[in-house]
PDB file of C-alpha atoms in Angstrom:
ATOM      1  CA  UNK A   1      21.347 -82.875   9.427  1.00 57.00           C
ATOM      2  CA  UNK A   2      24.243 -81.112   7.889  1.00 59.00           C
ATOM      3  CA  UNK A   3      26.812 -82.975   5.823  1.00 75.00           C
ATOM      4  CA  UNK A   4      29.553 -80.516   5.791  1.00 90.00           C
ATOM      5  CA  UNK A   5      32.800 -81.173   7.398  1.00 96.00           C
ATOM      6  CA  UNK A   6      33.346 -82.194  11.347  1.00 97.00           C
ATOM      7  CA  UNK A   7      35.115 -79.125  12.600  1.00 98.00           C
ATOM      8  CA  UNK A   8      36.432 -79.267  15.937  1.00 98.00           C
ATOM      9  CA  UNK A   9      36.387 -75.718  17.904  1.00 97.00           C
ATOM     10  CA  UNK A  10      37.187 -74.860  21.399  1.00 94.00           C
ATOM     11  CA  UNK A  11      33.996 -73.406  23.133  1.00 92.00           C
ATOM     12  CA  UNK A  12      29.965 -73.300  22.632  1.00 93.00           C
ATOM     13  CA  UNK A  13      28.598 -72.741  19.277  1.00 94.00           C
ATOM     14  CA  UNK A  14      28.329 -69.110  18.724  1.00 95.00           C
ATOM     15  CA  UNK A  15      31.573 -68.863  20.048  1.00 94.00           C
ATOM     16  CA  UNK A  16      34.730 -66.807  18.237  1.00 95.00           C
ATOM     17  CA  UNK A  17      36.391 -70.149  17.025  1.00 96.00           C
ATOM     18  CA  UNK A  18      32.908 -70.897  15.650  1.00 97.00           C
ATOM     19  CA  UNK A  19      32.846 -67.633  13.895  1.00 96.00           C
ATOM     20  CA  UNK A  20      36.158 -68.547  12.407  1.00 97.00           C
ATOM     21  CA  UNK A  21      35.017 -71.905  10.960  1.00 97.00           C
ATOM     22  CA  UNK A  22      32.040 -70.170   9.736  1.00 97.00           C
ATOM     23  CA  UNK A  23      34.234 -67.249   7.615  1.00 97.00           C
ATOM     24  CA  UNK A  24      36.785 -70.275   6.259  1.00 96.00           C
ATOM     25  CA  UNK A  25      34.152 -73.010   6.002  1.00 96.00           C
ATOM     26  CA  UNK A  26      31.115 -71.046   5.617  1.00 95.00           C
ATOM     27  CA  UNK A  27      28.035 -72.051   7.327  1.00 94.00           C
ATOM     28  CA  UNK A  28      27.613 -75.572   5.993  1.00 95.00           C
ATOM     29  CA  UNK A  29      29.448 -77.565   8.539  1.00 97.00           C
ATOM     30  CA  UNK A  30      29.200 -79.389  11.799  1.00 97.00           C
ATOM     31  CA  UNK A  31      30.477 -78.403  14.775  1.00 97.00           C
ATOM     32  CA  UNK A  32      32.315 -80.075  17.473  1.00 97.00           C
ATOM     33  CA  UNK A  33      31.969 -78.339  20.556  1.00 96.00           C
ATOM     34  CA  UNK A  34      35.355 -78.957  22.798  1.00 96.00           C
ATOM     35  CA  UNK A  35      36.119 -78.339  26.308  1.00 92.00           C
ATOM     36  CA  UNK A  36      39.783 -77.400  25.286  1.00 93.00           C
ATOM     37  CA  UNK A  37      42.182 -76.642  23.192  1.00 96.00           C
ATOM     38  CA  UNK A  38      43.905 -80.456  23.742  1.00 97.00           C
ATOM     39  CA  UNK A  39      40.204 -82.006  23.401  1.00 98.00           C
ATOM     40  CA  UNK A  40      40.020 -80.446  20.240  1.00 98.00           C
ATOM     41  CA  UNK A  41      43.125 -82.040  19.055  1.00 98.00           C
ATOM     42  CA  UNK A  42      42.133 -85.728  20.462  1.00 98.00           C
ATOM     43  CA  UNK A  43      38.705 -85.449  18.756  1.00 98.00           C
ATOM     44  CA  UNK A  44      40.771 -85.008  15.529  1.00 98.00           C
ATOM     45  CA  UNK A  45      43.240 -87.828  16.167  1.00 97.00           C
ATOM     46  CA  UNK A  46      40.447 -90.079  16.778  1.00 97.00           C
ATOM     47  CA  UNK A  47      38.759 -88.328  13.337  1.00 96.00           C
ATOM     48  CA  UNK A  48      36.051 -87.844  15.226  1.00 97.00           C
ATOM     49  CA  UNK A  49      36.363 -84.188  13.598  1.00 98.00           C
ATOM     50  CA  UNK A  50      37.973 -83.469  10.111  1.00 97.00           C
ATOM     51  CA  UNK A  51      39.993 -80.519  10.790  1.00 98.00           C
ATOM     52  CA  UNK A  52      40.407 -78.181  13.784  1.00 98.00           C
ATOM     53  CA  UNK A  53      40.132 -74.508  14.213  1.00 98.00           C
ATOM     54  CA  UNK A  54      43.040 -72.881  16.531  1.00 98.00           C
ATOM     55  CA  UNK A  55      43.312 -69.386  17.762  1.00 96.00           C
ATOM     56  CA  UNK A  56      47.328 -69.315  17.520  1.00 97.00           C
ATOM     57  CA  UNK A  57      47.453 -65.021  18.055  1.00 94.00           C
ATOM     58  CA  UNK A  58      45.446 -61.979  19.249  1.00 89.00           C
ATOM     59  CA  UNK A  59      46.613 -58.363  18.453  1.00 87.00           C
ATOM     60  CA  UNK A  60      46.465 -57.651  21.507  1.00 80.00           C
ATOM     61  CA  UNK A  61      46.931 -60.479  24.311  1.00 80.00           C
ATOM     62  CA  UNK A  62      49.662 -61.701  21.507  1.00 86.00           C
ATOM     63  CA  UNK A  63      50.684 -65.630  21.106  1.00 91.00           C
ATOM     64  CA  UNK A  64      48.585 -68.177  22.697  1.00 92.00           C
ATOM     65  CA  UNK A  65      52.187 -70.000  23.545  1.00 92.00           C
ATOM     66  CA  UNK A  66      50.360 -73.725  25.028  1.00 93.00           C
ATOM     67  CA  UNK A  67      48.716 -73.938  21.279  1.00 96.00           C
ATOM     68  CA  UNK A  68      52.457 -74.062  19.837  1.00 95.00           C
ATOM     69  CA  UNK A  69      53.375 -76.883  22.254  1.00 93.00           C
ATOM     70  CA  UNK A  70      49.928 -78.606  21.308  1.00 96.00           C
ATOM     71  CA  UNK A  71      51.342 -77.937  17.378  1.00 95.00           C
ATOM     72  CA  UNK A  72      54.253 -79.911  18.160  1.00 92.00           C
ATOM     73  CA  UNK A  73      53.084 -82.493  20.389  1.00 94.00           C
ATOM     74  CA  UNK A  74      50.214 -84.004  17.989  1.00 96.00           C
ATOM     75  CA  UNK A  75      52.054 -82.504  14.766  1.00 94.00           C
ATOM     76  CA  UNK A  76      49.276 -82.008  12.463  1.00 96.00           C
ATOM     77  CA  UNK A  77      49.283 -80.287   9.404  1.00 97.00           C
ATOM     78  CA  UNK A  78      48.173 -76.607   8.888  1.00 97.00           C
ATOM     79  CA  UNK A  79      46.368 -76.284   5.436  1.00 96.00           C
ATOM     80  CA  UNK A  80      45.024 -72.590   6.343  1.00 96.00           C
ATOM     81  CA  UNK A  81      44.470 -69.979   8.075  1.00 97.00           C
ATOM     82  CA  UNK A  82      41.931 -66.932   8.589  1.00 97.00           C
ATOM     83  CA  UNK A  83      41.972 -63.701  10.362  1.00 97.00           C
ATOM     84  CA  UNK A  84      38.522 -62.682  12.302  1.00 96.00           C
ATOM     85  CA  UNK A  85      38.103 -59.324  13.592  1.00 94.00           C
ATOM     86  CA  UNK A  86      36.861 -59.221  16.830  1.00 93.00           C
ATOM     87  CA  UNK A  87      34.283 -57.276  18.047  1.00 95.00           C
ATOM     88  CA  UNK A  88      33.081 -57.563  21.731  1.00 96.00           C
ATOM     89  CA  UNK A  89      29.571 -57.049  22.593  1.00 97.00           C
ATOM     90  CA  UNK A  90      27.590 -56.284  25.834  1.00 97.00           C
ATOM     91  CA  UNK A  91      24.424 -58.560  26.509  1.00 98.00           C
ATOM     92  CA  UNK A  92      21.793 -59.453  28.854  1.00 98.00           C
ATOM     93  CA  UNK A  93      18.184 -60.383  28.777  1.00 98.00           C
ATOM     94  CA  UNK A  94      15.830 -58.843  27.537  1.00 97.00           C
ATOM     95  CA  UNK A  95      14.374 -55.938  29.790  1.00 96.00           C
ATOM     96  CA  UNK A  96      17.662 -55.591  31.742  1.00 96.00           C
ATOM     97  CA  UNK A  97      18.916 -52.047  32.278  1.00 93.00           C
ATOM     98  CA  UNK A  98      22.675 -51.858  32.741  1.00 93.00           C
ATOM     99  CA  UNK A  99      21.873 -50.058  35.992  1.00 92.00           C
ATOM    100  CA  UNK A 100      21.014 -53.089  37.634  1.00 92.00           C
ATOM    101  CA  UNK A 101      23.803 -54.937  36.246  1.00 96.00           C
ATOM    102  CA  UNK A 102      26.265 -56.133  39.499  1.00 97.00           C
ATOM    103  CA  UNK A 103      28.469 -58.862  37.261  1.00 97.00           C
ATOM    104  CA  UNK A 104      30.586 -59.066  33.968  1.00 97.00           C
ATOM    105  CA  UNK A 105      31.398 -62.916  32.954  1.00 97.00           C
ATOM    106  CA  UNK A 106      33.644 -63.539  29.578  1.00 96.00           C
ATOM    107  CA  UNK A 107      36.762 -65.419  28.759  1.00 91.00           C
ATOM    108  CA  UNK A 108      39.706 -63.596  30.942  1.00 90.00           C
ATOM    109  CA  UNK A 109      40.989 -62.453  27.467  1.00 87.00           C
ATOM    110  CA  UNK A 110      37.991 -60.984  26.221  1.00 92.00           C
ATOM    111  CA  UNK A 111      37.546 -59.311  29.142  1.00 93.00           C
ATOM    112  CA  UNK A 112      41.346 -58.077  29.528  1.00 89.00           C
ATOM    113  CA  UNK A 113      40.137 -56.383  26.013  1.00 89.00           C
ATOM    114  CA  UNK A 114      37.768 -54.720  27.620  1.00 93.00           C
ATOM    115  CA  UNK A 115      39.480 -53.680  30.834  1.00 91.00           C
ATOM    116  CA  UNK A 116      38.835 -49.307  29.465  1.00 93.00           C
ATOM    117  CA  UNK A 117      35.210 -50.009  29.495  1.00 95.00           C
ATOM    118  CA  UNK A 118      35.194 -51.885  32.463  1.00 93.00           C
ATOM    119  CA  UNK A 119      37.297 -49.386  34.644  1.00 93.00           C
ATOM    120  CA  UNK A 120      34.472 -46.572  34.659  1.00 94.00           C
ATOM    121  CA  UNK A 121      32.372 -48.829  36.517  1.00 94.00           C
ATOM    122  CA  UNK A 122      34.458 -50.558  39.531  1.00 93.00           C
ATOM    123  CA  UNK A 123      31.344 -51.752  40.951  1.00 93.00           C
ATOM    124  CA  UNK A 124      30.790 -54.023  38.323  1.00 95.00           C
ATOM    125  CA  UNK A 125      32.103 -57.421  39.744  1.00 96.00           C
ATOM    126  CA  UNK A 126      34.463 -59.378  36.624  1.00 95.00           C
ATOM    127  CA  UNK A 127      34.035 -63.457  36.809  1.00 96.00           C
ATOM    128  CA  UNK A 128      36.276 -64.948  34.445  1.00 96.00           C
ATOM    129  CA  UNK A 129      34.708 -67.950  32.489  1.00 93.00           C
ATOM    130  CA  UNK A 130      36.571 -70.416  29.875  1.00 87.00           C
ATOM    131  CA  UNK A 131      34.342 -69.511  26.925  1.00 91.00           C
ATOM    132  CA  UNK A 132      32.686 -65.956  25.374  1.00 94.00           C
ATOM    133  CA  UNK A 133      29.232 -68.138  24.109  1.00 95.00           C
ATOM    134  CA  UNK A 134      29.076 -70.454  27.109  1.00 95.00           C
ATOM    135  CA  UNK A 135      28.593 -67.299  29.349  1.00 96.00           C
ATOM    136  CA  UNK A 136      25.948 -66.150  27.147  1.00 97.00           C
ATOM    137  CA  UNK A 137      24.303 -69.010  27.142  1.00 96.00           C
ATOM    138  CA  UNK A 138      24.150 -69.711  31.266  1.00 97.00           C
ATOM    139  CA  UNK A 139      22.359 -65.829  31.107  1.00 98.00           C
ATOM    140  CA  UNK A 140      19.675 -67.800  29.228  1.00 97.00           C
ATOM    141  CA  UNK A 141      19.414 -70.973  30.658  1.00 97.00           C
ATOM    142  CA  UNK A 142      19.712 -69.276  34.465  1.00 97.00           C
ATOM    143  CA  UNK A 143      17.437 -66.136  33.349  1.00 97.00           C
ATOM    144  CA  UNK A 144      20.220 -64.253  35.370  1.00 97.00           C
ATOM    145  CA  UNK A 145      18.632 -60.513  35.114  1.00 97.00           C
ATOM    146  CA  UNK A 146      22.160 -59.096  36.843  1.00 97.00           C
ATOM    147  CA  UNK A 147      24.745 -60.524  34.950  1.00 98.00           C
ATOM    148  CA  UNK A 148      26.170 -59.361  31.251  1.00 97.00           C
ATOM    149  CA  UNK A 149      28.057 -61.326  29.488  1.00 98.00           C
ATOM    150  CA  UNK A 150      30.774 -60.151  26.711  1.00 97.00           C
ATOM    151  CA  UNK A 151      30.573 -62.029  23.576  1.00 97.00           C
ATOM    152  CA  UNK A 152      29.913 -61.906  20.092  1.00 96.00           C
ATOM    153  CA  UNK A 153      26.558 -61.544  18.122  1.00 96.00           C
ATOM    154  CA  UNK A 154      26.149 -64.762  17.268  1.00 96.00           C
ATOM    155  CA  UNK A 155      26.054 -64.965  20.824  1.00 97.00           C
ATOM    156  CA  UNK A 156      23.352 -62.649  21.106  1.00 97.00           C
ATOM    157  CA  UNK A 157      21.121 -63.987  18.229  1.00 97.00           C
ATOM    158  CA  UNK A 158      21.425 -68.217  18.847  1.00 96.00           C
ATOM    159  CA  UNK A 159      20.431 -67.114  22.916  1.00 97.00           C
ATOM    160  CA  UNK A 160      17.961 -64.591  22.076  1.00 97.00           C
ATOM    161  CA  UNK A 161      19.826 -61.750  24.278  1.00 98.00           C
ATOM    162  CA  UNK A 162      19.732 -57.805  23.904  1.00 98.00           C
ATOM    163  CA  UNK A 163      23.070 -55.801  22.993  1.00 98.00           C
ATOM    164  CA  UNK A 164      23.259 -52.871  25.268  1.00 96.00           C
ATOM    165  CA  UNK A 165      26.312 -52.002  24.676  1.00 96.00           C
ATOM    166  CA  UNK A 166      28.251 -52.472  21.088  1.00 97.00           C
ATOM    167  CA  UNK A 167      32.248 -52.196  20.561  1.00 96.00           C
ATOM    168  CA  UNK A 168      33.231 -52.132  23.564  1.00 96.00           C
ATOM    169  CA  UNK A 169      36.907 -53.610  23.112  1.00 93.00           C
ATOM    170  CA  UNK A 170      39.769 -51.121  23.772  1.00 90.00           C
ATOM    171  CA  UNK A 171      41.298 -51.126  20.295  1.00 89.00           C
ATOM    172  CA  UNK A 172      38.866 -51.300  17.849  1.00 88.00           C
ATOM    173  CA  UNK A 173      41.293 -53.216  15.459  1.00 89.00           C
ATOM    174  CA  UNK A 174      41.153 -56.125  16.922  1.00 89.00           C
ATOM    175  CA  UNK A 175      41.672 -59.317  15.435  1.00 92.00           C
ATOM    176  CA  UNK A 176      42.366 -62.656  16.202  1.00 94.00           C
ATOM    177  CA  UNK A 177      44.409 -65.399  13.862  1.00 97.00           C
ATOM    178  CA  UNK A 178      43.393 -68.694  13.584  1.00 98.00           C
ATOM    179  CA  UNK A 179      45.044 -72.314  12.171  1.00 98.00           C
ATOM    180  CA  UNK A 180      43.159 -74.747  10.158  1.00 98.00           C
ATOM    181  CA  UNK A 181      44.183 -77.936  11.003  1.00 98.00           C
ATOM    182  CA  UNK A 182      43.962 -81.299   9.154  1.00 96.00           C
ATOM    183  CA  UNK A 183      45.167 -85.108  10.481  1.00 91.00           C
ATOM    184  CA  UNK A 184      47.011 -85.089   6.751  1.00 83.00           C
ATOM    185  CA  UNK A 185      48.446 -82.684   4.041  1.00 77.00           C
ATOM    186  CA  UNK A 186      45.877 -80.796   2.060  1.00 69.00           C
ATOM    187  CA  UNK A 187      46.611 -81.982  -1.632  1.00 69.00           C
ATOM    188  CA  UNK A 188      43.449 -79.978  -3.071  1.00 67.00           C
ATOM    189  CA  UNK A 189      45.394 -76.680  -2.490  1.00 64.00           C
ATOM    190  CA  UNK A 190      46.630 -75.283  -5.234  1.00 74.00           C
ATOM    191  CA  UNK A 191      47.714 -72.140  -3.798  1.00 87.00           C
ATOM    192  CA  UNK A 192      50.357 -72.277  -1.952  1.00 94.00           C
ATOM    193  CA  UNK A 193      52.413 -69.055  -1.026  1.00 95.00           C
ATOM    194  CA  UNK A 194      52.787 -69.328   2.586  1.00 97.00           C
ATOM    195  CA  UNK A 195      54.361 -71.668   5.091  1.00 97.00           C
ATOM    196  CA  UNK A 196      55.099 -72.127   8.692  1.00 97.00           C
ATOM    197  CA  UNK A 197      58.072 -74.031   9.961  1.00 97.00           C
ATOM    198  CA  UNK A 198      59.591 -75.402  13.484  1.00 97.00           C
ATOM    199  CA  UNK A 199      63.418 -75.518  13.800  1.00 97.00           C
ATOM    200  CA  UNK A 200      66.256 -75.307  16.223  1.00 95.00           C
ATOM    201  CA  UNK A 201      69.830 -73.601  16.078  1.00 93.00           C
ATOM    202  CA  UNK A 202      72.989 -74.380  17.755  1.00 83.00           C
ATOM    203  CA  UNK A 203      73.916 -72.278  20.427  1.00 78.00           C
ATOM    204  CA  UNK A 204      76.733 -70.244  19.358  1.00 80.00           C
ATOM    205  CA  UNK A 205      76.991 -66.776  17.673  1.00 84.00           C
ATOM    206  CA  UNK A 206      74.825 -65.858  14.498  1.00 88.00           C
ATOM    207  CA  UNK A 207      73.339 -69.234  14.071  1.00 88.00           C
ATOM    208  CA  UNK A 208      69.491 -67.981  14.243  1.00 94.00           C
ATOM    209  CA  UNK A 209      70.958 -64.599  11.329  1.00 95.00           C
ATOM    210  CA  UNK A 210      72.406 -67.153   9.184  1.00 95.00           C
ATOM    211  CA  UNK A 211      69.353 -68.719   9.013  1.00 96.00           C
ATOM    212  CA  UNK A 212      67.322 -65.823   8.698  1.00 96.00           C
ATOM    213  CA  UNK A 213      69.611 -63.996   6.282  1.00 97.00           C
ATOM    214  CA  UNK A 214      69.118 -66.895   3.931  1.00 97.00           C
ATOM    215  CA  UNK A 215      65.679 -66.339   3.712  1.00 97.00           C
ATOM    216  CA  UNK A 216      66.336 -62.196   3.364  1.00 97.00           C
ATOM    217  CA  UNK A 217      68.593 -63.423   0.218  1.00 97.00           C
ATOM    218  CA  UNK A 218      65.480 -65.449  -1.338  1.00 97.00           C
ATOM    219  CA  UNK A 219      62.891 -62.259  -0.940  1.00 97.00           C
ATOM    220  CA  UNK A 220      60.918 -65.168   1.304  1.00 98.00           C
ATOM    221  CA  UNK A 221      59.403 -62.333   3.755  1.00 97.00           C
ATOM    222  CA  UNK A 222      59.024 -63.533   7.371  1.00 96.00           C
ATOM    223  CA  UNK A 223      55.660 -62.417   8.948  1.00 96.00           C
ATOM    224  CA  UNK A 224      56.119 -64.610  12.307  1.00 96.00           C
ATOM    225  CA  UNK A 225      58.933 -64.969  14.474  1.00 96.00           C
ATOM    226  CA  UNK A 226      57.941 -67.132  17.938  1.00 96.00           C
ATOM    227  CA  UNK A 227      60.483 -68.809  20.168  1.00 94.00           C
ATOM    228  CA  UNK A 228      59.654 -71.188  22.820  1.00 93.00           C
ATOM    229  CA  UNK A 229      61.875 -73.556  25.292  1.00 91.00           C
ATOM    230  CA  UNK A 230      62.562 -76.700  24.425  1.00 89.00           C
ATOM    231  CA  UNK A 231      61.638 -78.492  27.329  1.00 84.00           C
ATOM    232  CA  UNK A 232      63.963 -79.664  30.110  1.00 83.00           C
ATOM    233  CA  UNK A 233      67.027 -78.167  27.455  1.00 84.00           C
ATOM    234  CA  UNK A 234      68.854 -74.816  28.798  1.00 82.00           C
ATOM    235  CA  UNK A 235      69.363 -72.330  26.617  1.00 82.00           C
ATOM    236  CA  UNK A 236      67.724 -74.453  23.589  1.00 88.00           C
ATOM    237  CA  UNK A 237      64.608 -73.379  21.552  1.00 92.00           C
ATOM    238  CA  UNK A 238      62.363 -74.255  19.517  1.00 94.00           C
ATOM    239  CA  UNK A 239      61.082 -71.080  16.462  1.00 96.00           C
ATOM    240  CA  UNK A 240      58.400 -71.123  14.966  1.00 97.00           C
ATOM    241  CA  UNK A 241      58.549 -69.364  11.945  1.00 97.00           C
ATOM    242  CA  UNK A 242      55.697 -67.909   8.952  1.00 98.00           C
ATOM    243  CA  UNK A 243      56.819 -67.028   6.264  1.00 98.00           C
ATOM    244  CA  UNK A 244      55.618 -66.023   2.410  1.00 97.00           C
ATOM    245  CA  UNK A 245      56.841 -66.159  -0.803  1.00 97.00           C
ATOM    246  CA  UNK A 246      56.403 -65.037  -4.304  1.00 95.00           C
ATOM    247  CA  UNK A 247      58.172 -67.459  -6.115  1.00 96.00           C
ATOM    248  CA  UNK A 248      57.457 -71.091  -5.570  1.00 95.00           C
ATOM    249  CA  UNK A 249      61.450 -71.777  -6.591  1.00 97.00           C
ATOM    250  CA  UNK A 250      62.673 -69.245  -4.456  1.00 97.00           C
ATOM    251  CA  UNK A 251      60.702 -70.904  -0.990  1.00 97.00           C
ATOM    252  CA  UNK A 252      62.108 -74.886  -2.067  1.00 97.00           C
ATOM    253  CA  UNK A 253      65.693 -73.291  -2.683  1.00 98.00           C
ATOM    254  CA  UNK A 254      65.314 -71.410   1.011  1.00 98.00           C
ATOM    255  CA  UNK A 255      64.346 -75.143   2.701  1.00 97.00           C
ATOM    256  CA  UNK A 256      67.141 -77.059   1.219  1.00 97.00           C
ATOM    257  CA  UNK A 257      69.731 -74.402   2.213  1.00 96.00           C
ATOM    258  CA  UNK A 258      68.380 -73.762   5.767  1.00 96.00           C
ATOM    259  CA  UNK A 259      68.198 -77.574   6.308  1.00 95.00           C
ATOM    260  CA  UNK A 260      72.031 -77.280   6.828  1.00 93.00           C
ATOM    261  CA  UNK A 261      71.731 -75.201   9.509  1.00 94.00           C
ATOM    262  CA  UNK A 262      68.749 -76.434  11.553  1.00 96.00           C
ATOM    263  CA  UNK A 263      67.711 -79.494  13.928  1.00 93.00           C
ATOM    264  CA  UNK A 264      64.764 -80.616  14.029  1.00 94.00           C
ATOM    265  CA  UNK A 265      63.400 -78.950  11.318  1.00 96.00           C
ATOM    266  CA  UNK A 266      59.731 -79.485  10.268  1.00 96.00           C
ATOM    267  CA  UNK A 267      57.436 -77.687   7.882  1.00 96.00           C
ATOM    268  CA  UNK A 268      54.053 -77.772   9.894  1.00 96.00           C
ATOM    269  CA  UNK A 269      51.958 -76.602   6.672  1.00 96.00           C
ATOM    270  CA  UNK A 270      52.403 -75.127   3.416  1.00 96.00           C
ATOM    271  CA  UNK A 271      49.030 -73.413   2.775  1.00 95.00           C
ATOM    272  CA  UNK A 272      47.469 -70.248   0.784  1.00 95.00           C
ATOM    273  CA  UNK A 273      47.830 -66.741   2.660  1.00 95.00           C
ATOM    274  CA  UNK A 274      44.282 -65.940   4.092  1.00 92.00           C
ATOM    275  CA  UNK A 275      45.326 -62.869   5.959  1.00 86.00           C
ATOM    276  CA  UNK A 276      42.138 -60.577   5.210  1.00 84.00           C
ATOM    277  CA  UNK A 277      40.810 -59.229   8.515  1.00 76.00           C
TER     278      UNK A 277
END
């Protein structure tokens, strides 16, 4: 059995998020396989997993916007971060000819990805699923000799399926970020250049620039910039903000000033930048 750290993942194994734990992790690990984004986070907060890996942004479907509101409701810490390129496969059993192929089933992003490929053949019949892997893996376990499924290789290799036909995403730079997430503050990181915060502003003229200009002063470069209602509050947000630093001084002297012209301010993780795609 492996001894490697519980990581909990939304989807099958051989799924994207798996993928993810696999490129920050690297293979050594085991994985808890989640329903949900939410189970993911109560597996953690029971420890029965020692971290969690998020998706928190796609390049192209953007912000996954209910993840933030799980950030803030269970308010663990991010200690990291990677950035997975993905690239979307077509697979079936072996033996199947795309011919005779009369359904498409992937998660409704993957297959909004997709939706260039998918227009040259309207008699191809899209059924949206919750997971890229578990759709692969009903192909197998139902021997379903119409159906393709979009997904990943590691799809294709743990449920012995054929690719035929690779890269089939719209944008071929595609990539999707993900959050590391931890029930307490990594203190074995020694790296630190990159943190992302939670705030609110009053509501009157220039509050959000004077916070942001503060951080312009510092050189502290801003590579995230996400607002989101705070609920049952008009005209109040929540941002969510990621930012990066060269100099350590520079980022502490940036927090204490901005603190004077914030609520609710919280630094969600302080971590090392991991943005390599």
């Amino acid at each position: 059995m492996k001894k490697g750290p519980r990581v909990a993942i939304q989807g099958t194994k051989a799924s994207f998020h798996e993928e993810a734990a696999f490129k920050y992790f690297g293979k050594d690990i085991q994985t808890v396989e989640c329903n949900s984004f939410k189970i993911t986070c109560e597996c953690l907060e029971r420890k029965e997993a020692d971290y969690v890996v998020m998706a928190i942004e796609n390049s192209i479907a953007g912000s996954l916007l209910p993840n933030y509101t799980l950030l803030r409701e269970y308010n663990f810490n991010i200690v990291g971060e990677v950035y997975l390129p993905i690239q979307l496969h077509l697979m079936a059993l072996p033996g199947v000819k795309f011919e005779d192929v009369k359904y498409v089933t992937s998660h409704p992003i993957a297959i909004r990805q997709c939706i260039d490929f998918f227009d040259q053949f309207p008699h191809i019949q899209v059924i949206e699923s919750n997971d890229t892997a578990a759709c692969a893996k009903k192909i197998r376990e139902e021997l379903l000799t119409d159906t393709v499924a979009i997904a990943n290789t590691l799809a294709a290799e743990l449920y012995n399926l054929n690719i035929i036909e690779r890269r089939i995403e719209s944008n071929k730079k595609n990539y999707t970020r993900f959050l590391i997430l931890k029930g307490e503050r990594n203190e074995e990181e020694t790296t630190i250049n990159k943190a992302s915060i939670c705030f609110q502003v009053g509501n009157h003229v220039g509050a959000l620039s004077k916070v942001l200009n503060i951080f312009s002063e510092l050189g502290i470069n801003l590579t995230k910039i996400q607002s989101m209602p705070v609920l049952g509050k008009r005209n109040e947000y929540n941002f969510y903000v990621d930012i990066e630093w060269g100099s350590i001084e520079n980022y502490d002297t940036a927090i204490r000033k901005v603190l004077k012209y914030t609520v609710n301010f919280n630094i969600m993780g302080e971590y090392a930048k991991n943005d390599k795609v």
